[in-house]
PDB file of C-alpha atoms in Angstrom:
ATOM      1  CA  UNK A  31     -52.739  -9.690 -32.730  1.00 51.00           C
ATOM      2  CA  UNK A  32     -49.929  -7.221 -32.092  1.00 53.00           C
ATOM      3  CA  UNK A  33     -47.346  -7.953 -29.501  1.00 57.00           C
ATOM      4  CA  UNK A  34     -46.548  -5.461 -26.805  1.00 59.00           C
ATOM      5  CA  UNK A  35     -43.077  -4.040 -26.870  1.00 52.00           C
ATOM      6  CA  UNK A  36     -40.829  -5.262 -24.104  1.00 46.00           C
ATOM      7  CA  UNK A  37     -40.301  -2.679 -21.384  1.00 46.00           C
ATOM      8  CA  UNK A  38     -36.947  -0.899 -21.608  1.00 46.00           C
ATOM      9  CA  UNK A  39     -34.162  -2.377 -19.554  1.00 43.00           C
ATOM     10  CA  UNK A  40     -33.535  -0.467 -16.325  1.00 46.00           C
ATOM     11  CA  UNK A  41     -30.325   1.567 -16.065  1.00 53.00           C
ATOM     12  CA  UNK A  42     -27.373  -0.599 -15.189  1.00 55.00           C
ATOM     13  CA  UNK A  43     -26.963   0.996 -11.779  1.00 54.00           C
ATOM     14  CA  UNK A  44     -30.553   0.008 -10.954  1.00 54.00           C
ATOM     15  CA  UNK A  45     -30.142  -3.485 -12.347  1.00 59.00           C
ATOM     16  CA  UNK A  46     -26.960  -3.957 -10.330  1.00 74.00           C
ATOM     17  CA  UNK A  47     -27.510  -2.471  -6.875  1.00 75.00           C
ATOM     18  CA  UNK A  48     -23.889  -3.309  -5.992  1.00 79.00           C
ATOM     19  CA  UNK A  49     -22.734  -0.378  -8.118  1.00 85.00           C
ATOM     20  CA  UNK A  50     -22.513   3.081  -6.633  1.00 85.00           C
ATOM     21  CA  UNK A  51     -24.382   5.979  -8.244  1.00 84.00           C
ATOM     22  CA  UNK A  52     -22.318   7.592 -10.971  1.00 86.00           C
ATOM     23  CA  UNK A  53     -19.665   4.889 -10.953  1.00 90.00           C
ATOM     24  CA  UNK A  54     -17.999   4.418 -14.337  1.00 91.00           C
ATOM     25  CA  UNK A  55     -19.307   1.257 -15.974  1.00 89.00           C
ATOM     26  CA  UNK A  56     -16.645   1.540 -18.685  1.00 91.00           C
ATOM     27  CA  UNK A  57     -13.898   1.514 -16.054  1.00 92.00           C
ATOM     28  CA  UNK A  58     -15.339  -1.537 -14.282  1.00 90.00           C
ATOM     29  CA  UNK A  59     -15.429  -3.336 -17.610  1.00 90.00           C
ATOM     30  CA  UNK A  60     -11.820  -2.383 -18.352  1.00 90.00           C
ATOM     31  CA  UNK A  61     -10.835  -3.733 -14.930  1.00 87.00           C
ATOM     32  CA  UNK A  62     -12.808  -6.936 -15.678  1.00 85.00           C
ATOM     33  CA  UNK A  63     -15.063  -6.406 -12.685  1.00 85.00           C
ATOM     34  CA  UNK A  64     -18.037  -6.122 -15.042  1.00 86.00           C
ATOM     35  CA  UNK A  65     -18.348  -8.282 -18.139  1.00 82.00           C
ATOM     36  CA  UNK A  66     -18.775  -6.644 -21.551  1.00 78.00           C
ATOM     37  CA  UNK A  67     -22.495  -7.361 -21.172  1.00 78.00           C
ATOM     38  CA  UNK A  68     -22.524  -5.452 -17.903  1.00 79.00           C
ATOM     39  CA  UNK A  69     -22.934  -8.453 -15.643  1.00 82.00           C
ATOM     40  CA  UNK A  70     -21.426  -9.628 -12.392  1.00 83.00           C
ATOM     41  CA  UNK A  71     -20.636 -13.236 -11.586  1.00 78.00           C
ATOM     42  CA  UNK A  72     -19.690 -14.682  -8.228  1.00 79.00           C
ATOM     43  CA  UNK A  73     -16.001 -14.022  -8.695  1.00 79.00           C
ATOM     44  CA  UNK A  74     -16.438 -10.426  -9.879  1.00 78.00           C
ATOM     45  CA  UNK A  75     -18.922  -9.689  -7.088  1.00 81.00           C
ATOM     46  CA  UNK A  76     -16.229 -10.703  -4.623  1.00 80.00           C
ATOM     47  CA  UNK A  77     -13.715  -8.534  -6.467  1.00 77.00           C
ATOM     48  CA  UNK A  78     -16.070  -5.540  -6.334  1.00 82.00           C
ATOM     49  CA  UNK A  79     -16.590  -6.120  -2.613  1.00 82.00           C
ATOM     50  CA  UNK A  80     -12.810  -6.017  -2.142  1.00 80.00           C
ATOM     51  CA  UNK A  81     -12.623  -2.751  -4.102  1.00 81.00           C
ATOM     52  CA  UNK A  82     -15.233  -1.114  -1.885  1.00 86.00           C
ATOM     53  CA  UNK A  83     -13.573  -2.420   1.267  1.00 87.00           C
ATOM     54  CA  UNK A  84     -10.233  -0.912   0.219  1.00 87.00           C
ATOM     55  CA  UNK A  85     -11.879   2.384  -0.683  1.00 90.00           C
ATOM     56  CA  UNK A  86     -13.728   2.583   2.654  1.00 92.00           C
ATOM     57  CA  UNK A  87     -10.421   2.247   4.497  1.00 92.00           C
ATOM     58  CA  UNK A  88      -8.635   4.912   2.448  1.00 94.00           C
ATOM     59  CA  UNK A  89     -11.484   7.401   1.945  1.00 96.00           C
ATOM     60  CA  UNK A  90     -11.315   9.006   5.444  1.00 96.00           C
ATOM     61  CA  UNK A  91      -7.670   9.922   4.850  1.00 96.00           C
ATOM     62  CA  UNK A  92      -8.525  11.391   1.454  1.00 96.00           C
ATOM     63  CA  UNK A  93     -11.360  13.421   2.973  1.00 96.00           C
ATOM     64  CA  UNK A  94      -8.919  15.003   5.396  1.00 96.00           C
ATOM     65  CA  UNK A  95      -6.642  16.001   2.503  1.00 95.00           C
ATOM     66  CA  UNK A  96      -9.538  17.642   0.652  1.00 97.00           C
ATOM     67  CA  UNK A  97     -10.688  19.858   3.529  1.00 96.00           C
ATOM     68  CA  UNK A  98     -10.897  23.608   2.949  1.00 96.00           C
ATOM     69  CA  UNK A  99     -11.157  23.266  -0.820  1.00 96.00           C
ATOM     70  CA  UNK A 100      -7.663  21.789  -1.120  1.00 97.00           C
ATOM     71  CA  UNK A 101      -6.947  19.784  -4.291  1.00 97.00           C
ATOM     72  CA  UNK A 102      -5.299  16.609  -2.934  1.00 97.00           C
ATOM     73  CA  UNK A 103      -2.362  15.049  -4.758  1.00 98.00           C
ATOM     74  CA  UNK A 104      -1.829  11.286  -4.477  1.00 98.00           C
ATOM     75  CA  UNK A 105       1.154   9.223  -5.657  1.00 97.00           C
ATOM     76  CA  UNK A 106       0.557   5.516  -6.290  1.00 96.00           C
ATOM     77  CA  UNK A 107       3.810   3.523  -6.273  1.00 95.00           C
ATOM     78  CA  UNK A 108       4.204   0.217  -8.068  1.00 91.00           C
ATOM     79  CA  UNK A 109       0.985   1.111  -9.846  1.00 92.00           C
ATOM     80  CA  UNK A 110       0.974  -1.842 -12.245  1.00 91.00           C
ATOM     81  CA  UNK A 111      -2.216  -1.509 -14.280  1.00 90.00           C
ATOM     82  CA  UNK A 112      -3.200   1.365 -11.940  1.00 92.00           C
ATOM     83  CA  UNK A 113      -6.129  -0.624 -10.592  1.00 88.00           C
ATOM     84  CA  UNK A 114      -6.041   1.257  -7.280  1.00 90.00           C
ATOM     85  CA  UNK A 115      -5.489   4.660  -8.858  1.00 94.00           C
ATOM     86  CA  UNK A 116      -8.405   4.337 -11.263  1.00 95.00           C
ATOM     87  CA  UNK A 117     -10.774   3.175  -8.521  1.00 92.00           C
ATOM     88  CA  UNK A 118      -9.770   6.042  -6.208  1.00 95.00           C
ATOM     89  CA  UNK A 119     -10.119   8.562  -9.005  1.00 97.00           C
ATOM     90  CA  UNK A 120     -13.532   7.264 -10.062  1.00 96.00           C
ATOM     91  CA  UNK A 121     -15.002   7.026  -6.554  1.00 95.00           C
ATOM     92  CA  UNK A 122     -13.391  10.052  -4.931  1.00 97.00           C
ATOM     93  CA  UNK A 123     -11.457  12.500  -7.135  1.00 97.00           C
ATOM     94  CA  UNK A 124     -13.931  12.647 -10.028  1.00 96.00           C
ATOM     95  CA  UNK A 125     -16.976  13.431  -7.809  1.00 95.00           C
ATOM     96  CA  UNK A 126     -14.825  15.860  -5.809  1.00 97.00           C
ATOM     97  CA  UNK A 127     -13.982  17.758  -8.996  1.00 96.00           C
ATOM     98  CA  UNK A 128     -10.379  18.513  -8.056  1.00 97.00           C
ATOM     99  CA  UNK A 129      -7.080  16.852  -7.237  1.00 97.00           C
ATOM    100  CA  UNK A 130      -4.759  14.536  -9.128  1.00 97.00           C
ATOM    101  CA  UNK A 131      -3.198  11.082  -9.032  1.00 98.00           C
ATOM    102  CA  UNK A 132       0.294  10.148 -10.211  1.00 97.00           C
ATOM    103  CA  UNK A 133       0.797   6.469 -11.042  1.00 96.00           C
ATOM    104  CA  UNK A 134       4.459   5.432 -10.789  1.00 95.00           C
ATOM    105  CA  UNK A 135       5.414   2.194 -12.533  1.00 95.00           C
ATOM    106  CA  UNK A 136       8.616   0.633 -13.927  1.00 94.00           C
ATOM    107  CA  UNK A 137       6.981  -1.232 -16.857  1.00 95.00           C
ATOM    108  CA  UNK A 138       6.645   1.137 -19.792  1.00 96.00           C
ATOM    109  CA  UNK A 139       3.852  -0.827 -21.500  1.00 97.00           C
ATOM    110  CA  UNK A 140       1.640  -0.562 -18.395  1.00 96.00           C
ATOM    111  CA  UNK A 141       2.312   3.168 -18.119  1.00 96.00           C
ATOM    112  CA  UNK A 142       1.284   3.659 -21.764  1.00 97.00           C
ATOM    113  CA  UNK A 143      -1.810   1.484 -21.361  1.00 96.00           C
ATOM    114  CA  UNK A 144      -2.951   3.340 -18.241  1.00 96.00           C
ATOM    115  CA  UNK A 145      -2.410   6.745 -19.863  1.00 97.00           C
ATOM    116  CA  UNK A 146      -4.481   5.667 -22.868  1.00 97.00           C
ATOM    117  CA  UNK A 147      -7.290   4.371 -20.641  1.00 96.00           C
ATOM    118  CA  UNK A 148      -7.365   7.583 -18.592  1.00 97.00           C
ATOM    119  CA  UNK A 149      -7.669   9.578 -21.809  1.00 96.00           C
ATOM    120  CA  UNK A 150     -10.530   7.389 -23.089  1.00 95.00           C
ATOM    121  CA  UNK A 151     -12.407   7.744 -19.806  1.00 96.00           C
ATOM    122  CA  UNK A 152     -11.812  11.481 -19.540  1.00 96.00           C
ATOM    123  CA  UNK A 153      -9.909  11.134 -16.261  1.00 97.00           C
ATOM    124  CA  UNK A 154      -7.875  14.285 -16.823  1.00 96.00           C
ATOM    125  CA  UNK A 155      -6.409  14.391 -13.325  1.00 97.00           C
ATOM    126  CA  UNK A 156      -4.542  11.103 -13.745  1.00 98.00           C
ATOM    127  CA  UNK A 157      -0.878  11.120 -14.766  1.00 97.00           C
ATOM    128  CA  UNK A 158       1.542   8.229 -15.258  1.00 96.00           C
ATOM    129  CA  UNK A 159       5.317   8.138 -14.921  1.00 96.00           C
ATOM    130  CA  UNK A 160       7.739   5.465 -16.090  1.00 96.00           C
ATOM    131  CA  UNK A 161      10.174   5.153 -13.177  1.00 94.00           C
ATOM    132  CA  UNK A 162      10.820   3.309  -9.946  1.00 91.00           C
ATOM    133  CA  UNK A 163       9.741   4.416  -6.497  1.00 89.00           C
ATOM    134  CA  UNK A 164      13.401   5.038  -5.636  1.00 89.00           C
ATOM    135  CA  UNK A 165      13.858   7.307  -8.677  1.00 92.00           C
ATOM    136  CA  UNK A 166      10.646   9.257  -8.102  1.00 92.00           C
ATOM    137  CA  UNK A 167      11.796  11.192  -5.016  1.00 87.00           C
ATOM    138  CA  UNK A 168      13.990  13.432  -7.183  1.00 87.00           C
ATOM    139  CA  UNK A 169      11.927  13.288 -10.394  1.00 86.00           C
ATOM    140  CA  UNK A 170      11.022  16.551 -12.090  1.00 85.00           C
ATOM    141  CA  UNK A 171       7.598  15.367 -13.263  1.00 83.00           C
ATOM    142  CA  UNK A 172       6.108  15.292  -9.766  1.00 93.00           C
ATOM    143  CA  UNK A 173       4.851  18.116  -7.523  1.00 93.00           C
ATOM    144  CA  UNK A 174       7.108  19.262  -4.693  1.00 92.00           C
ATOM    145  CA  UNK A 175       4.470  18.277  -2.129  1.00 93.00           C
ATOM    146  CA  UNK A 176       2.421  15.061  -2.161  1.00 96.00           C
ATOM    147  CA  UNK A 177      -0.566  14.707   0.164  1.00 97.00           C
ATOM    148  CA  UNK A 178      -0.974  10.933   0.136  1.00 98.00           C
ATOM    149  CA  UNK A 179       1.181   7.986  -0.898  1.00 97.00           C
ATOM    150  CA  UNK A 180      -0.160   4.532  -1.712  1.00 95.00           C
ATOM    151  CA  UNK A 181       1.672   1.307  -2.559  1.00 93.00           C
ATOM    152  CA  UNK A 182      -0.489  -1.748  -3.185  1.00 87.00           C
ATOM    153  CA  UNK A 183       1.551  -4.977  -3.250  1.00 81.00           C
ATOM    154  CA  UNK A 184       4.807  -3.161  -4.019  1.00 77.00           C
ATOM    155  CA  UNK A 185       7.387  -5.957  -3.981  1.00 79.00           C
ATOM    156  CA  UNK A 186      10.153  -6.304  -1.402  1.00 76.00           C
ATOM    157  CA  UNK A 187      11.991  -3.006  -0.793  1.00 85.00           C
ATOM    158  CA  UNK A 188       9.702  -0.965  -3.086  1.00 88.00           C
ATOM    159  CA  UNK A 189       7.478  -0.383  -0.047  1.00 92.00           C
ATOM    160  CA  UNK A 190      10.467   1.102   1.792  1.00 93.00           C
ATOM    161  CA  UNK A 191      11.190   3.280  -1.239  1.00 93.00           C
ATOM    162  CA  UNK A 192       7.582   4.486  -1.124  1.00 95.00           C
ATOM    163  CA  UNK A 193       8.000   5.374   2.564  1.00 96.00           C
ATOM    164  CA  UNK A 194      11.218   7.269   1.812  1.00 95.00           C
ATOM    165  CA  UNK A 195       9.398   9.098  -0.986  1.00 96.00           C
ATOM    166  CA  UNK A 196       6.552  10.014   1.381  1.00 97.00           C
ATOM    167  CA  UNK A 197       8.971  11.445   3.944  1.00 96.00           C
ATOM    168  CA  UNK A 198      10.829  13.392   1.254  1.00 95.00           C
ATOM    169  CA  UNK A 199       7.546  14.829  -0.087  1.00 95.00           C
ATOM    170  CA  UNK A 200       6.162  15.518   3.421  1.00 95.00           C
ATOM    171  CA  UNK A 201       3.127  13.329   2.772  1.00 97.00           C
ATOM    172  CA  UNK A 202       0.217  13.746   5.151  1.00 97.00           C
ATOM    173  CA  UNK A 203      -0.961  10.139   4.803  1.00 98.00           C
ATOM    174  CA  UNK A 204       0.134   6.705   3.559  1.00 97.00           C
ATOM    175  CA  UNK A 205      -1.688   3.479   2.676  1.00 96.00           C
ATOM    176  CA  UNK A 206       0.640   0.522   2.175  1.00 94.00           C
ATOM    177  CA  UNK A 207       0.010  -3.153   1.398  1.00 90.00           C
ATOM    178  CA  UNK A 208       3.488  -4.738   1.514  1.00 89.00           C
ATOM    179  CA  UNK A 209       4.329  -7.814  -0.556  1.00 82.00           C
ATOM    180  CA  UNK A 210       6.987 -10.562  -0.793  1.00 78.00           C
ATOM    181  CA  UNK A 211       9.546  -9.144   1.630  1.00 80.00           C
ATOM    182  CA  UNK A 212      12.843 -11.006   1.265  1.00 84.00           C
ATOM    183  CA  UNK A 213      15.529  -8.643   2.541  1.00 87.00           C
ATOM    184  CA  UNK A 214      15.180  -9.238   6.291  1.00 89.00           C
ATOM    185  CA  UNK A 215      14.695 -12.980   5.807  1.00 89.00           C
ATOM    186  CA  UNK A 216      17.967 -13.115   3.844  1.00 89.00           C
ATOM    187  CA  UNK A 217      19.786 -11.352   6.700  1.00 88.00           C
ATOM    188  CA  UNK A 218      18.289 -13.728   9.276  1.00 89.00           C
ATOM    189  CA  UNK A 219      19.244 -16.713   7.158  1.00 89.00           C
ATOM    190  CA  UNK A 220      22.834 -15.524   6.785  1.00 88.00           C
ATOM    191  CA  UNK A 221      23.508 -15.366  10.529  1.00 84.00           C
ATOM    192  CA  UNK A 222      21.155 -18.139  11.664  1.00 88.00           C
ATOM    193  CA  UNK A 223      23.799 -20.498  13.084  1.00 86.00           C
ATOM    194  CA  UNK A 224      25.405 -17.729  15.129  1.00 83.00           C
ATOM    195  CA  UNK A 225      22.077 -16.541  16.501  1.00 85.00           C
ATOM    196  CA  UNK A 226      20.989 -20.088  17.411  1.00 88.00           C
ATOM    197  CA  UNK A 227      24.109 -20.385  19.529  1.00 85.00           C
ATOM    198  CA  UNK A 228      23.466 -17.088  21.288  1.00 85.00           C
ATOM    199  CA  UNK A 229      19.733 -16.816  21.954  1.00 85.00           C
ATOM    200  CA  UNK A 230      16.712 -19.126  22.079  1.00 88.00           C
ATOM    201  CA  UNK A 231      14.750 -16.446  20.207  1.00 84.00           C
ATOM    202  CA  UNK A 232      16.483 -17.652  17.040  1.00 87.00           C
ATOM    203  CA  UNK A 233      14.240 -20.733  17.191  1.00 91.00           C
ATOM    204  CA  UNK A 234      11.564 -18.407  15.783  1.00 88.00           C
ATOM    205  CA  UNK A 235      13.342 -18.470  12.420  1.00 88.00           C
ATOM    206  CA  UNK A 236      15.210 -21.781  12.601  1.00 91.00           C
ATOM    207  CA  UNK A 237      13.158 -23.447   9.854  1.00 93.00           C
ATOM    208  CA  UNK A 238      13.082 -21.928   6.333  1.00 89.00           C
ATOM    209  CA  UNK A 239       9.318 -21.382   6.321  1.00 90.00           C
ATOM    210  CA  UNK A 240       9.515 -19.589   9.660  1.00 91.00           C
ATOM    211  CA  UNK A 241      12.470 -17.529   8.442  1.00 89.00           C
ATOM    212  CA  UNK A 242      10.365 -16.144   5.629  1.00 89.00           C
ATOM    213  CA  UNK A 243       7.359 -15.505   7.887  1.00 89.00           C
ATOM    214  CA  UNK A 244       9.360 -13.875  10.682  1.00 91.00           C
ATOM    215  CA  UNK A 245      11.262 -11.809   8.134  1.00 90.00           C
ATOM    216  CA  UNK A 246       8.004 -10.520   6.652  1.00 90.00           C
ATOM    217  CA  UNK A 247       6.472  -9.787  10.048  1.00 92.00           C
ATOM    218  CA  UNK A 248       9.584  -8.074  11.363  1.00 93.00           C
ATOM    219  CA  UNK A 249       9.896  -5.940   8.229  1.00 93.00           C
ATOM    220  CA  UNK A 250       6.412  -4.516   8.686  1.00 94.00           C
ATOM    221  CA  UNK A 251       6.920  -3.957  12.417  1.00 96.00           C
ATOM    222  CA  UNK A 252      10.089  -1.977  11.658  1.00 96.00           C
ATOM    223  CA  UNK A 253       8.233   0.059   9.034  1.00 96.00           C
ATOM    224  CA  UNK A 254       5.479   0.939  11.492  1.00 97.00           C
ATOM    225  CA  UNK A 255       7.946   1.966  14.188  1.00 98.00           C
ATOM    226  CA  UNK A 256       9.863   4.054  11.660  1.00 98.00           C
ATOM    227  CA  UNK A 257       6.707   5.921  10.629  1.00 98.00           C
ATOM    228  CA  UNK A 258       5.772   6.521  14.272  1.00 98.00           C
ATOM    229  CA  UNK A 259       9.259   7.824  14.955  1.00 97.00           C
ATOM    230  CA  UNK A 260       8.829  10.217  12.009  1.00 97.00           C
ATOM    231  CA  UNK A 261       5.595  11.704  13.350  1.00 98.00           C
ATOM    232  CA  UNK A 262       2.839   9.454  11.983  1.00 98.00           C
ATOM    233  CA  UNK A 263      -0.060   7.757  13.727  1.00 98.00           C
ATOM    234  CA  UNK A 264      -0.120   4.184  12.428  1.00 98.00           C
ATOM    235  CA  UNK A 265      -2.948   1.655  12.149  1.00 96.00           C
ATOM    236  CA  UNK A 266      -2.531  -1.899  10.867  1.00 96.00           C
ATOM    237  CA  UNK A 267      -5.546  -3.817   9.619  1.00 92.00           C
ATOM    238  CA  UNK A 268      -6.650  -6.464   7.129  1.00 86.00           C
ATOM    239  CA  UNK A 269      -7.340  -5.427   3.569  1.00 79.00           C
ATOM    240  CA  UNK A 270      -9.567  -8.414   2.821  1.00 69.00           C
ATOM    241  CA  UNK A 271     -10.386 -11.731   4.480  1.00 54.00           C
ATOM    242  CA  UNK A 272      -7.752 -14.460   4.645  1.00 45.00           C
ATOM    243  CA  UNK A 273      -9.673 -16.517   2.115  1.00 49.00           C
ATOM    244  CA  UNK A 274      -8.890 -14.015  -0.657  1.00 49.00           C
ATOM    245  CA  UNK A 275      -5.225 -13.173  -0.182  1.00 53.00           C
ATOM    246  CA  UNK A 276      -2.319 -13.951   2.130  1.00 58.00           C
ATOM    247  CA  UNK A 277      -0.772 -10.539   1.387  1.00 69.00           C
ATOM    248  CA  UNK A 278      -3.498  -8.460   2.951  1.00 80.00           C
ATOM    249  CA  UNK A 279      -1.836  -6.400   5.684  1.00 89.00           C
ATOM    250  CA  UNK A 280      -2.791  -2.765   5.240  1.00 93.00           C
ATOM    251  CA  UNK A 281      -0.676  -0.129   6.977  1.00 95.00           C
ATOM    252  CA  UNK A 282      -2.419   3.239   7.280  1.00 97.00           C
ATOM    253  CA  UNK A 283      -0.415   6.229   8.502  1.00 98.00           C
ATOM    254  CA  UNK A 284      -1.584   9.769   9.207  1.00 97.00           C
ATOM    255  CA  UNK A 285       0.868  12.575   9.899  1.00 97.00           C
ATOM    256  CA  UNK A 286       0.448  14.233  13.302  1.00 97.00           C
ATOM    257  CA  UNK A 287       3.897  15.782  13.662  1.00 95.00           C
ATOM    258  CA  UNK A 288       4.371  14.068  17.025  1.00 96.00           C
ATOM    259  CA  UNK A 289       7.539  12.024  16.738  1.00 96.00           C
ATOM    260  CA  UNK A 290       7.594   9.120  19.178  1.00 96.00           C
ATOM    261  CA  UNK A 291      10.931   8.761  20.891  1.00 96.00           C
ATOM    262  CA  UNK A 292       9.869   5.388  22.272  1.00 97.00           C
ATOM    263  CA  UNK A 293       9.210   4.140  18.732  1.00 97.00           C
ATOM    264  CA  UNK A 294      12.715   5.183  17.670  1.00 96.00           C
ATOM    265  CA  UNK A 295      14.227   3.418  20.674  1.00 96.00           C
ATOM    266  CA  UNK A 296      12.286   0.217  20.026  1.00 97.00           C
ATOM    267  CA  UNK A 297      13.173   0.347  16.340  1.00 97.00           C
ATOM    268  CA  UNK A 298      16.872   0.481  17.198  1.00 96.00           C
ATOM    269  CA  UNK A 299      16.466  -2.233  19.852  1.00 95.00           C
ATOM    270  CA  UNK A 300      14.844  -4.592  17.353  1.00 94.00           C
ATOM    271  CA  UNK A 301      17.524  -3.974  14.753  1.00 94.00           C
ATOM    272  CA  UNK A 302      20.146  -4.802  17.385  1.00 92.00           C
ATOM    273  CA  UNK A 303      18.264  -7.800  18.754  1.00 89.00           C
ATOM    274  CA  UNK A 304      18.036  -9.434  15.337  1.00 90.00           C
ATOM    275  CA  UNK A 305      21.512  -8.342  14.215  1.00 88.00           C
ATOM    276  CA  UNK A 306      20.142  -6.132  11.443  1.00 91.00           C
ATOM    277  CA  UNK A 307      21.556  -2.703  12.279  1.00 93.00           C
ATOM    278  CA  UNK A 308      24.596  -2.917   9.991  1.00 90.00           C
ATOM    279  CA  UNK A 309      22.633  -4.238   7.008  1.00 89.00           C
ATOM    280  CA  UNK A 310      19.359  -2.325   7.363  1.00 91.00           C
ATOM    281  CA  UNK A 311      19.922   0.583   9.738  1.00 93.00           C
ATOM    282  CA  UNK A 312      20.312   3.064   6.871  1.00 91.00           C
ATOM    283  CA  UNK A 313      16.869   2.166   5.582  1.00 91.00           C
ATOM    284  CA  UNK A 314      15.292   3.281   8.839  1.00 93.00           C
ATOM    285  CA  UNK A 315      17.498   6.280   9.534  1.00 89.00           C
ATOM    286  CA  UNK A 316      19.555   4.430  12.156  1.00 91.00           C
ATOM    287  CA  UNK A 317      23.325   4.913  12.327  1.00 84.00           C
ATOM    288  CA  UNK A 318      25.527   1.786  12.392  1.00 81.00           C
ATOM    289  CA  UNK A 319      26.931   0.650  15.716  1.00 67.00           C
ATOM    290  CA  UNK A 320      30.115   2.394  16.808  1.00 49.00           C
ATOM    291  CA  UNK A 321      33.311   0.671  15.723  1.00 44.00           C
ATOM    292  CA  UNK A 322      34.424  -1.899  18.255  1.00 40.00           C
ATOM    293  CA  UNK A 323      30.979  -2.032  19.906  1.00 43.00           C
ATOM    294  CA  UNK A 324      29.210  -5.341  19.331  1.00 46.00           C
ATOM    295  CA  UNK A 325      25.517  -5.326  18.565  1.00 48.00           C
ATOM    296  CA  UNK A 326      23.531  -6.950  21.394  1.00 41.00           C
ATOM    297  CA  UNK A 327      21.946 -10.300  20.660  1.00 40.00           C
ATOM    298  CA  UNK A 328      19.438 -10.435  23.517  1.00 37.00           C
ATOM    299  CA  UNK A 329      16.580  -8.122  24.274  1.00 37.00           C
ATOM    300  CA  UNK A 330      17.184  -5.344  26.772  1.00 37.00           C
ATOM    301  CA  UNK A 331      15.386  -5.566  30.090  1.00 33.00           C
ATOM    302  CA  UNK A 332      12.322  -3.297  30.287  1.00 31.00           C
ATOM    303  CA  UNK A 333      12.919  -0.124  32.210  1.00 29.00           C
TER     304      UNK A 333
END
């Protein structure tokens, strides 16, 4: 008695409804979201959910850049293995049929690996540069105008370098997920005894753990005010749930051209309140206090 042949396996996109139509299976395997056998386990399902969540937050900004047949140009700072860049290219740029992504990374081996992967996948609009975010603003290998700037978990001041790059390139949108900010915390720590003597607000960063947390929070608040002062509409949201990552603050900025004077004033007031103007004012386009004029150590009364 002859046995019936087993029915052919359904296409992977049908077998795994989590995948989007046309999504590159090879890329998902390279990113270790899919196993080599094309399967998802509990951990990789969660990872794929995070990928889609990130894309859903960024996609509306990309759509705006692509209006009128424009070919959007995106720069991804601190690209690492270019996880974000590859996902954005696969889900948006490749179906769109135009536009390009520039991955900027300081580790040469990751740049070479990403370039090789893009070539294998046929992602011709992806380019990779071996340099820092600070160096990229004047680099010859980048277009004069960049439409969107991303920085996913760019460490410490690299996020600020990405913002400076975006302003230099007149970027129309930014998506930033800051990471491990230490600069402001170091400044708070240095003058902690003096501040404790002058204002009860210094109790907010009296203990080392609080110093780090307040420093991180204050850094991102200053960044948002700076972007608003430079003509961007800013939204702050969670990238993923707290159970997945503690570094999940996503700052989305869209250029409107309407510079907020109130944001500039509050930015300067915060720098003065926390005694940061001399050390960090240059990073936010704020001039140091005039010679002989002490920086205030208490908040100004609301007008």
